[in-house]
mmCIF file of C-alpha atoms in Angstrom:
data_model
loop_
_atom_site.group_PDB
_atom_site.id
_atom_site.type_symbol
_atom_site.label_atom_id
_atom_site.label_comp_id
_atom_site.label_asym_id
_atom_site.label_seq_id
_atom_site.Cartn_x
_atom_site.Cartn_y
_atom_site.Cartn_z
ATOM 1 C CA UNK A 1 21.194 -40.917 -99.238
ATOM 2 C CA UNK A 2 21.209 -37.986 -96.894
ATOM 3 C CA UNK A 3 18.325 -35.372 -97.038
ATOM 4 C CA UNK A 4 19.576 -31.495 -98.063
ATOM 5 C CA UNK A 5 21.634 -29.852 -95.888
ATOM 6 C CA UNK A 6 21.558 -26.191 -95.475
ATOM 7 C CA UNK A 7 24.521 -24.252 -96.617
ATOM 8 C CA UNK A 8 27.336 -23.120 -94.504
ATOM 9 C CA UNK A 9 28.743 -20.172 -95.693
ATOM 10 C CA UNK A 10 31.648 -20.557 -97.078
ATOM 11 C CA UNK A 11 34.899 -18.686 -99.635
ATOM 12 C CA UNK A 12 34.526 -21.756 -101.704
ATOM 13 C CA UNK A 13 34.364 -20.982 -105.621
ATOM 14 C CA UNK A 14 33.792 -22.847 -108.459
ATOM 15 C CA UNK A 15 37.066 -24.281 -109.905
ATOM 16 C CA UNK A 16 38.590 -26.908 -111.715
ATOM 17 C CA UNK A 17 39.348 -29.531 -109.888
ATOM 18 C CA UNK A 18 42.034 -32.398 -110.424
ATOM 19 C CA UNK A 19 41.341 -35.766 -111.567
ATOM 20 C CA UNK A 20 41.951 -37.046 -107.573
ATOM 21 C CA UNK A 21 41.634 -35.700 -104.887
ATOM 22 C CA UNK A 22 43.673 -36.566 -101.138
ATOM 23 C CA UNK A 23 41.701 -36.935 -98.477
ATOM 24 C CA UNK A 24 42.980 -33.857 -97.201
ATOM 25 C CA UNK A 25 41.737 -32.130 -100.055
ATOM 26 C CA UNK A 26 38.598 -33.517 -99.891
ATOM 27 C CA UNK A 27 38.346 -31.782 -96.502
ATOM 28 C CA UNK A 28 39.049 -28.796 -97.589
ATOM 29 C CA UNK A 29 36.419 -28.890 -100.603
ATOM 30 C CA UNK A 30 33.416 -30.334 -98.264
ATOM 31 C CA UNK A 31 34.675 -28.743 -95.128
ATOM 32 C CA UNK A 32 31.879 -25.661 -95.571
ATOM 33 C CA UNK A 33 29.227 -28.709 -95.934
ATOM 34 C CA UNK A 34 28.398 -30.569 -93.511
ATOM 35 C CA UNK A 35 28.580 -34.214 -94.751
ATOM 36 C CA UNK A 36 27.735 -37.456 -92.856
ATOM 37 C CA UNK A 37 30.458 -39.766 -91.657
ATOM 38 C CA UNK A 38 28.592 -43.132 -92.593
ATOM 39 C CA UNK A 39 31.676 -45.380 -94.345
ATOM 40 C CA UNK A 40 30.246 -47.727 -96.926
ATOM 41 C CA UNK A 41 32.192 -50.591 -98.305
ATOM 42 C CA UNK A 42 31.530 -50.249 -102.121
ATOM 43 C CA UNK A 43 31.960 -47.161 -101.848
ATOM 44 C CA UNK A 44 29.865 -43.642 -102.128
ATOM 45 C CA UNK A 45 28.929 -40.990 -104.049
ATOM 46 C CA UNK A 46 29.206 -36.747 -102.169
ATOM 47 C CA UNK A 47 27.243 -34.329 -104.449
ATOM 48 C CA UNK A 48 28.189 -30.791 -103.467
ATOM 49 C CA UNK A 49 25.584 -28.141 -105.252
ATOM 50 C CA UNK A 50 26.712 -24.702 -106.111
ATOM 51 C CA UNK A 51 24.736 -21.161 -106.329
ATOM 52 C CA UNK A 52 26.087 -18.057 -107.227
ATOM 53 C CA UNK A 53 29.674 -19.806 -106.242
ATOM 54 C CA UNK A 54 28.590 -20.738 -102.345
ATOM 55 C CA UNK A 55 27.900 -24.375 -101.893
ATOM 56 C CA UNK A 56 23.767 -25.109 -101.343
ATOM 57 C CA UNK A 57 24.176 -28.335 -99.298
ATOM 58 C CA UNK A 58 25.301 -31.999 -100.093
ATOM 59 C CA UNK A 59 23.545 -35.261 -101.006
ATOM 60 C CA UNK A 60 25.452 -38.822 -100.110
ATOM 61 C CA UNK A 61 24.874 -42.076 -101.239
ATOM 62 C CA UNK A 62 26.243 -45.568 -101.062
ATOM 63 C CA UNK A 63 27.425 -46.655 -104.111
ATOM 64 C CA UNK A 64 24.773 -49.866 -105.589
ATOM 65 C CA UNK A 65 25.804 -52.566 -107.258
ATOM 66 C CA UNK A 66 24.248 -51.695 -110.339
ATOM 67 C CA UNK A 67 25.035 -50.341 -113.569
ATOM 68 C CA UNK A 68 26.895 -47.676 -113.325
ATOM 69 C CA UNK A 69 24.698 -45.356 -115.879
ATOM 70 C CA UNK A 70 21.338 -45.600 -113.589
ATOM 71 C CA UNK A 71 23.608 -44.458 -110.848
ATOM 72 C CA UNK A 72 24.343 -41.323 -112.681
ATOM 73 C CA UNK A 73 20.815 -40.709 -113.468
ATOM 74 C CA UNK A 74 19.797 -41.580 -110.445
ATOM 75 C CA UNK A 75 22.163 -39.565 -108.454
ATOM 76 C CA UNK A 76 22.288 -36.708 -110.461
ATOM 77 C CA UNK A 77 18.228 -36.750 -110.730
ATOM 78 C CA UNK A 78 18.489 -36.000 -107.099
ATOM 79 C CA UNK A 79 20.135 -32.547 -107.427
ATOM 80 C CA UNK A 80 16.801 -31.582 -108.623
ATOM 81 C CA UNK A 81 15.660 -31.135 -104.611
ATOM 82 C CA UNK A 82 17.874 -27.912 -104.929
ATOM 83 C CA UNK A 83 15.883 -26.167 -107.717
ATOM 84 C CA UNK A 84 17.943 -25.190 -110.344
ATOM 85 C CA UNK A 85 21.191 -26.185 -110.250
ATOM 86 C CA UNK A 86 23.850 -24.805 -112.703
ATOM 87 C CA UNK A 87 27.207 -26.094 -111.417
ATOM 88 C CA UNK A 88 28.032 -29.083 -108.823
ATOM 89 C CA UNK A 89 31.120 -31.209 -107.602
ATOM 90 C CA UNK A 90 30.871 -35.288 -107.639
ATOM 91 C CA UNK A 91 33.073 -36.462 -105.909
ATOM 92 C CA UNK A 92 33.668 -40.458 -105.654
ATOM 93 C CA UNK A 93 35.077 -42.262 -102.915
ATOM 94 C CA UNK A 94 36.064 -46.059 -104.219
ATOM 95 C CA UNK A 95 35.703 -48.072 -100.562
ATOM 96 C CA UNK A 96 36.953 -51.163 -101.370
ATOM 97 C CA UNK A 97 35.471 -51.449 -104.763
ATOM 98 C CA UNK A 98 37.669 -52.399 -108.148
ATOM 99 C CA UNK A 99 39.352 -49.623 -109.799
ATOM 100 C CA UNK A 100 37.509 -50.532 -112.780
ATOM 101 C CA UNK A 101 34.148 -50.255 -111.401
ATOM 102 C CA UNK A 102 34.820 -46.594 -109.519
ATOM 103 C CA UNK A 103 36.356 -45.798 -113.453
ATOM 104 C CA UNK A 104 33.172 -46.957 -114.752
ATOM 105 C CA UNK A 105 31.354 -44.549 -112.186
ATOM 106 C CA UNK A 106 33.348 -41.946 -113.160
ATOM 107 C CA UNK A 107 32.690 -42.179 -116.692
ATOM 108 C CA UNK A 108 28.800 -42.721 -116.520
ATOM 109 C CA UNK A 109 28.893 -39.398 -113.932
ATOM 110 C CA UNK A 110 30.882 -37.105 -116.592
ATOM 111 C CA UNK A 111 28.638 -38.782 -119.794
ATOM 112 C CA UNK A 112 25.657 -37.822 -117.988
ATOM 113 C CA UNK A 113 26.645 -34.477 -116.625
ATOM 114 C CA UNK A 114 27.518 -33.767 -120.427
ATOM 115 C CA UNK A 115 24.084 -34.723 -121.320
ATOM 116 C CA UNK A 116 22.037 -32.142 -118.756
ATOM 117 C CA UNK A 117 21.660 -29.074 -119.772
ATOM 118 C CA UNK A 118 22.770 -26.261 -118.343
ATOM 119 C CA UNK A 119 24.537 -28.145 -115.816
ATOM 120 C CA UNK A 120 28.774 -27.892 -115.349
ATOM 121 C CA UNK A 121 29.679 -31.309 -113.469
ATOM 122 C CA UNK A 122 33.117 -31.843 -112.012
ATOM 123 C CA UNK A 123 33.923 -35.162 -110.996
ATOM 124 C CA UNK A 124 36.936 -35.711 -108.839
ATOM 125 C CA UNK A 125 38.052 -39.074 -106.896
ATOM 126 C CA UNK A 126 39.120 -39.556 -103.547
ATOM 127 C CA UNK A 127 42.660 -41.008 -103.647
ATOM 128 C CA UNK A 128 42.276 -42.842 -99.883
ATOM 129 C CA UNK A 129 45.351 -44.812 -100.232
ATOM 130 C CA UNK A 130 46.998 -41.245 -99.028
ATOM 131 C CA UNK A 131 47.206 -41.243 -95.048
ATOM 132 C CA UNK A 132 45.324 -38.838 -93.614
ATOM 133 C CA UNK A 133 45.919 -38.129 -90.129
ATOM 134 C CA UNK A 134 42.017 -36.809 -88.812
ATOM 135 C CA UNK A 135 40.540 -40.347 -90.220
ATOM 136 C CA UNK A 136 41.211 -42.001 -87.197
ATOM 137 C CA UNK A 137 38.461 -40.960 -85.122
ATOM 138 C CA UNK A 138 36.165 -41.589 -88.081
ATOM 139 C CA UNK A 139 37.402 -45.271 -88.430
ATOM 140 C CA UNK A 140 35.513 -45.560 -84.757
ATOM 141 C CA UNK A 141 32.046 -45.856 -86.383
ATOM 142 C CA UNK A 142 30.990 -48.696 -87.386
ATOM 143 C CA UNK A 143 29.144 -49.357 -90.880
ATOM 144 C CA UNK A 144 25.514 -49.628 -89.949
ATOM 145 C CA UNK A 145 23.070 -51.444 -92.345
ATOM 146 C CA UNK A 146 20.727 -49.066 -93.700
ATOM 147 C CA UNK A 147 17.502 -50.594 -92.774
ATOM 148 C CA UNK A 148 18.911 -50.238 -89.300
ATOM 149 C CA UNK A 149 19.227 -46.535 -89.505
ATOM 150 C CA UNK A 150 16.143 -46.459 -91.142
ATOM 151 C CA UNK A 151 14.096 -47.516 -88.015
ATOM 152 C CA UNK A 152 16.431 -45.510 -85.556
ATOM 153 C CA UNK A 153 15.703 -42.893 -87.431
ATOM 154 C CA UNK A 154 12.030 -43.458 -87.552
ATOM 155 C CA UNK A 155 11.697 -44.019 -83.879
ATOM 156 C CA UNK A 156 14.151 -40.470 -83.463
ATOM 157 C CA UNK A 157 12.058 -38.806 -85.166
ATOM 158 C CA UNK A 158 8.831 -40.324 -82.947
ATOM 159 C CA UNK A 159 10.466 -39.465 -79.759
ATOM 160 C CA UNK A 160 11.318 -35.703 -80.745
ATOM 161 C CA UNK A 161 7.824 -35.058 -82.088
ATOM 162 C CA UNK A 162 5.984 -36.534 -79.033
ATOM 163 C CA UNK A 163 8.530 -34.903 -76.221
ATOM 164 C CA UNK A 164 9.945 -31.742 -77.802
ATOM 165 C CA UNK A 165 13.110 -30.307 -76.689
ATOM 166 C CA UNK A 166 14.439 -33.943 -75.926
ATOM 167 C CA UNK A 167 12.879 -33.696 -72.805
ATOM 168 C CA UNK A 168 12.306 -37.486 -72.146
ATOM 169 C CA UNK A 169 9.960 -39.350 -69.543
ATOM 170 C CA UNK A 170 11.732 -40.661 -66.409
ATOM 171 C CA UNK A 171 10.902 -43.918 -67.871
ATOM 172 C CA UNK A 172 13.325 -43.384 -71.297
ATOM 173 C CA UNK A 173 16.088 -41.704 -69.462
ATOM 174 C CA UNK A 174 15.653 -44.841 -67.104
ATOM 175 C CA UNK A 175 16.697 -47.378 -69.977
ATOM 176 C CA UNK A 176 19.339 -45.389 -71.448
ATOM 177 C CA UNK A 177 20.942 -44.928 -67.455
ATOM 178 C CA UNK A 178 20.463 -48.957 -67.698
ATOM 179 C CA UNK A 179 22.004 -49.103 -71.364
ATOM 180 C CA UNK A 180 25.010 -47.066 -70.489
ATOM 181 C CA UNK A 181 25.468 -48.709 -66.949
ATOM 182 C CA UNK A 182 25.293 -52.168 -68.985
ATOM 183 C CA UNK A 183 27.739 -51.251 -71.396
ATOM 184 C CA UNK A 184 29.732 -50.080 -68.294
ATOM 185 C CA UNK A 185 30.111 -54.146 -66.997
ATOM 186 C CA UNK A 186 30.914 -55.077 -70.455
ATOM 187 C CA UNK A 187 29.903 -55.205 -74.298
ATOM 188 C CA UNK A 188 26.015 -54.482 -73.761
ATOM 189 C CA UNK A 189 24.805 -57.204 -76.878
ATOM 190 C CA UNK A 190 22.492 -56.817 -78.634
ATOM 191 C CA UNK A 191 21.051 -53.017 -78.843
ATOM 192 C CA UNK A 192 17.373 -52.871 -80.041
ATOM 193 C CA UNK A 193 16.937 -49.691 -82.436
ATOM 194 C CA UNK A 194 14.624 -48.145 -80.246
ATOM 195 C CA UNK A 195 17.073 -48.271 -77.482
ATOM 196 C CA UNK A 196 19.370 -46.179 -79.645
ATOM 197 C CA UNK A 197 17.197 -43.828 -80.483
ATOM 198 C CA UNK A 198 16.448 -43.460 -77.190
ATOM 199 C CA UNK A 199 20.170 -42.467 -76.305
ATOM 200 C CA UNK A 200 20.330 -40.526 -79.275
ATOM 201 C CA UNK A 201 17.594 -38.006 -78.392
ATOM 202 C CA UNK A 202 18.485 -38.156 -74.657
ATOM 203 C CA UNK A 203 22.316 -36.504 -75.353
ATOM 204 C CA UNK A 204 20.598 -33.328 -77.408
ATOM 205 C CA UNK A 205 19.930 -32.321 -73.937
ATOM 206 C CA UNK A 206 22.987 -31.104 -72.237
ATOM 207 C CA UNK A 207 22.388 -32.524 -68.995
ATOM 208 C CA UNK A 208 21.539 -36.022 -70.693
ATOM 209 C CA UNK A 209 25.045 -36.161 -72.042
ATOM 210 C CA UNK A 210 26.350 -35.172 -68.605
ATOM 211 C CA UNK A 211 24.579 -37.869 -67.500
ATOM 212 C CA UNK A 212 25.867 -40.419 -70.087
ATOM 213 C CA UNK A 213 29.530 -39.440 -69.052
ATOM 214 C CA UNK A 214 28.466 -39.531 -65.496
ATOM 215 C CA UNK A 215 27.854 -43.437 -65.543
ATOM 216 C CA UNK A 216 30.407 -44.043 -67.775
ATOM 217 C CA UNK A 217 33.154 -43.228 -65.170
ATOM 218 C CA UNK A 218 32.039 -45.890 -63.408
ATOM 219 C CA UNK A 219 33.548 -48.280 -65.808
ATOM 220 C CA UNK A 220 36.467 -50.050 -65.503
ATOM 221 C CA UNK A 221 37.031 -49.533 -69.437
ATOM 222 C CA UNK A 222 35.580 -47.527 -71.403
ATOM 223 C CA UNK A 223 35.764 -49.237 -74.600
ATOM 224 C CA UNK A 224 32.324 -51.244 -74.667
ATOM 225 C CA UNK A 225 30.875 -47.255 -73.961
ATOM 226 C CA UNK A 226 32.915 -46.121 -76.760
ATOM 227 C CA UNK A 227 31.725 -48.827 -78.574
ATOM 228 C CA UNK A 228 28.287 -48.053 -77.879
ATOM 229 C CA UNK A 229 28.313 -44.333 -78.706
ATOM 230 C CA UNK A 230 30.203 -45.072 -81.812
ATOM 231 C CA UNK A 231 27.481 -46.958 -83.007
ATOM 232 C CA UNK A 232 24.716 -44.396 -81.974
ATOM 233 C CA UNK A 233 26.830 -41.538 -83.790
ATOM 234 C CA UNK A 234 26.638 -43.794 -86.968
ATOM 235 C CA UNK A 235 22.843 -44.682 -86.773
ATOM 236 C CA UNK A 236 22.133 -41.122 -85.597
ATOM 237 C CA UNK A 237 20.101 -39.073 -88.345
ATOM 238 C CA UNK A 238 21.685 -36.188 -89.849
ATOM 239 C CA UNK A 239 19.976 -33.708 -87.713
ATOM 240 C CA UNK A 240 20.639 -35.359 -84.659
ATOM 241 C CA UNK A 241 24.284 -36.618 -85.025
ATOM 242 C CA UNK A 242 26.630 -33.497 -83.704
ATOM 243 C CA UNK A 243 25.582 -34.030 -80.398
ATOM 244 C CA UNK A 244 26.290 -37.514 -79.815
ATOM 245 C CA UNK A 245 29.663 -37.168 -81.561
ATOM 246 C CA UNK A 246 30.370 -34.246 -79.184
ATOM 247 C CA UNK A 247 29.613 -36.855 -76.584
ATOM 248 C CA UNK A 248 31.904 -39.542 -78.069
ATOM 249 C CA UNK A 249 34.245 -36.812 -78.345
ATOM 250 C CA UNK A 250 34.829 -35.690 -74.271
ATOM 251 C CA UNK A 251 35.094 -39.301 -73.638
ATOM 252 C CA UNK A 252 37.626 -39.792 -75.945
ATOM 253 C CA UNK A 253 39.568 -36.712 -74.655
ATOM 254 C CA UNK A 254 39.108 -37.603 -70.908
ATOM 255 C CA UNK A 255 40.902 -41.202 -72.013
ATOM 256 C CA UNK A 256 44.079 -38.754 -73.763
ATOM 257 C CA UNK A 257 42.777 -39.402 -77.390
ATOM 258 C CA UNK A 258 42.921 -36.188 -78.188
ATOM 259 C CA UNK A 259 43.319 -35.909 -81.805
ATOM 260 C CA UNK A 260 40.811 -38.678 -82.134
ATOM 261 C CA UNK A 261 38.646 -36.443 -80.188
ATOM 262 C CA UNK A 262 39.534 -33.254 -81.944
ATOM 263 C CA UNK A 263 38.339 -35.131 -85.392
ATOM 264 C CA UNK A 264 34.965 -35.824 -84.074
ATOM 265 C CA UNK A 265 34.849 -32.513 -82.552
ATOM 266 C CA UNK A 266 35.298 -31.010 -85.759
ATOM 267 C CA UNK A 267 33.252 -33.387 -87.719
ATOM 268 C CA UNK A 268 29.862 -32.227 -85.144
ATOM 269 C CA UNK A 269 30.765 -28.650 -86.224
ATOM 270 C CA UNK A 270 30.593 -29.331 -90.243
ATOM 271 C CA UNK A 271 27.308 -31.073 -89.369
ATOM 272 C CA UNK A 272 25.938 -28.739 -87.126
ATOM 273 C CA UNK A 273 27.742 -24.941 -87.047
ATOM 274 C CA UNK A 274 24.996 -23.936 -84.575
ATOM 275 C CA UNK A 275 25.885 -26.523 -82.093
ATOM 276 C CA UNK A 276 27.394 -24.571 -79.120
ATOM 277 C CA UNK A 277 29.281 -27.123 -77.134
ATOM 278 C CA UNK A 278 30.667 -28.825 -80.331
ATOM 279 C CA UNK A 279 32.234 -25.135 -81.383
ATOM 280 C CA UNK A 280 33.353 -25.343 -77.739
ATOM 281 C CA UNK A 281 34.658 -28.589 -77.676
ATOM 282 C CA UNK A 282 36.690 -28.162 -80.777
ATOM 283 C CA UNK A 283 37.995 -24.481 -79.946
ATOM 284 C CA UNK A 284 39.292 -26.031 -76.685
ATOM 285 C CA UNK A 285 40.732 -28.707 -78.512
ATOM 286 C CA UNK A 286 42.579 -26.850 -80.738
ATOM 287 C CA UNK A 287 44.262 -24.825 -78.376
ATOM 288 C CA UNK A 288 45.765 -28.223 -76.480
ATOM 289 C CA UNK A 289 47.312 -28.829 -80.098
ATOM 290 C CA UNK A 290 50.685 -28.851 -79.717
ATOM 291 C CA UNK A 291 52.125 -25.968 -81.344
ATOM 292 C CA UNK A 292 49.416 -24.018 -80.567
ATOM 293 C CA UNK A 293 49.370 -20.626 -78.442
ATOM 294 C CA UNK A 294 47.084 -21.040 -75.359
#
């Protein structure tokens, strides 16, 4: 489950929404709240609160195996982080789980939105058997195990409060040059937690994810880096995610993947609208769109 995010502003209204939803309109519904890119298997759960019509954030989890009713309570409990809540979206994305089970989700989320007061709940399902042409890049991160993220997270969070600004010792930015150069001769193994937090917090600096991309070109592929990066953008907290996609992002551009690149680009904007090189990176990316004026 994801912490609350702040709002984005955003023309979004309350409205009915269909009984599925394409990806693509998915986008469009979370695409003023920024919303993490973790995949799970069994699928997961976006809660999109509403004030006076403007969306107040987002809540994600992965979808249990459990019954479906404590889910709903559970889940829904959670809106109660935003104060009072009067309307919200669910909506469900199935993973790979049975039809029947996301239809029992589905169910449990509408009987128990019924049964709060004062509270309007939509649910709407993601129909992901639709293509949709910016999941590419997304389909790069790998599904990390959540006590995993847990302890990257914990030792982020260490690292920022003990060395603010991402400023890190010459000894840190030592072992991430020797993680990156590592992952330059080859898949790097196995990557302790600590070491990824370590990368993590060394890219919120600009010139740390100059340097990242500095070593990098010394590889003679760039997939085990890609590799590597994809799996610090999906155990990166929340807070700290846009700038390592932005990283993953140039690298993917300067190989030609540019609409793989654009995705991520764009995805590091929803999470973070402040971030100045991701609104950067994306604007410039954009304009190479085919089609598009200069």
């Amino acid at each position: 489950m994801t912490s609350p995010l702040p709002a984005h502003p955003s023309t979004l209204g309350p409205r009915r929404l269909p009984a599925a939803l394409s990806a693509v309109e998915l986008q469009r519904l979370l695409s003023a709240v920024p919303c993490p890119v973790e995949r799970s298997p069994r699928g997961s759960l976006v809660l999109v609160p509403f004030r006076a019509g403007e969306p107040s954030g987002s809540l994600r989890f992965a979808v249990p195996e459990a019954d479906p009713g404590l889910v709903a309570r559970a889940c829904l409990g959670a809106l109660g982080r935003f104060g009072r809540v009067e309307q919200a979206v669910a909506v469900v994305s199935p993973g790979e789980a049975a039809p029947d089970a996301c239809a029992r989700l589905v169910a449990a989320l509408e009987a128990r939105g019924r049964a709060l007061p004062g509270l309007s709940l939509q649910v709407a399902v993601l129909d992901e058997r639709e293509a949709d042409p910016a999941g590419q890049a997304v389909a790069l991160l790998p599904v990390i195990d959540r006590a995993e993220c847990l302890e990257v997270a914990t030792v982020v969070d260490r690292l920022l409060d003990r060395h603010p600004g991402a400023e890190l010792p010459r000894a840190l930015r030592a072992s991430v040059d020797e993680l990156v150069r590592r992952s330059a001769d080859g898949p790097p193994g196995a990557i302790r937690p600590a070491s990824l937090a370590a990368l993590i917090v060394s890219v919120q600096r600009a010139e740390g994810a100059d340097r990242v991309l500095l070593l990098g070109r010394a590889a003679c592929t760039r997939a085990p880096l890609t590799a590597l990066l994809a799996r610090a953008c999906a155990s990166a907290p929340g807070t700290e995610r846009a700038a390592v996609l932005v990283v993953l992002a140039r690298l993917l551009a300067g190989e030609g993947r540019a609409e793989e690149a654009r995705e991520l680009a764009g995805e590091a904007v929803r999470l973070d609208p402040h971030h100045v090189g991701a609104r950067r990176l994306s604007a410039a990316l954009l304009e190479e769109r085919p089609g598009c004026a200069a």
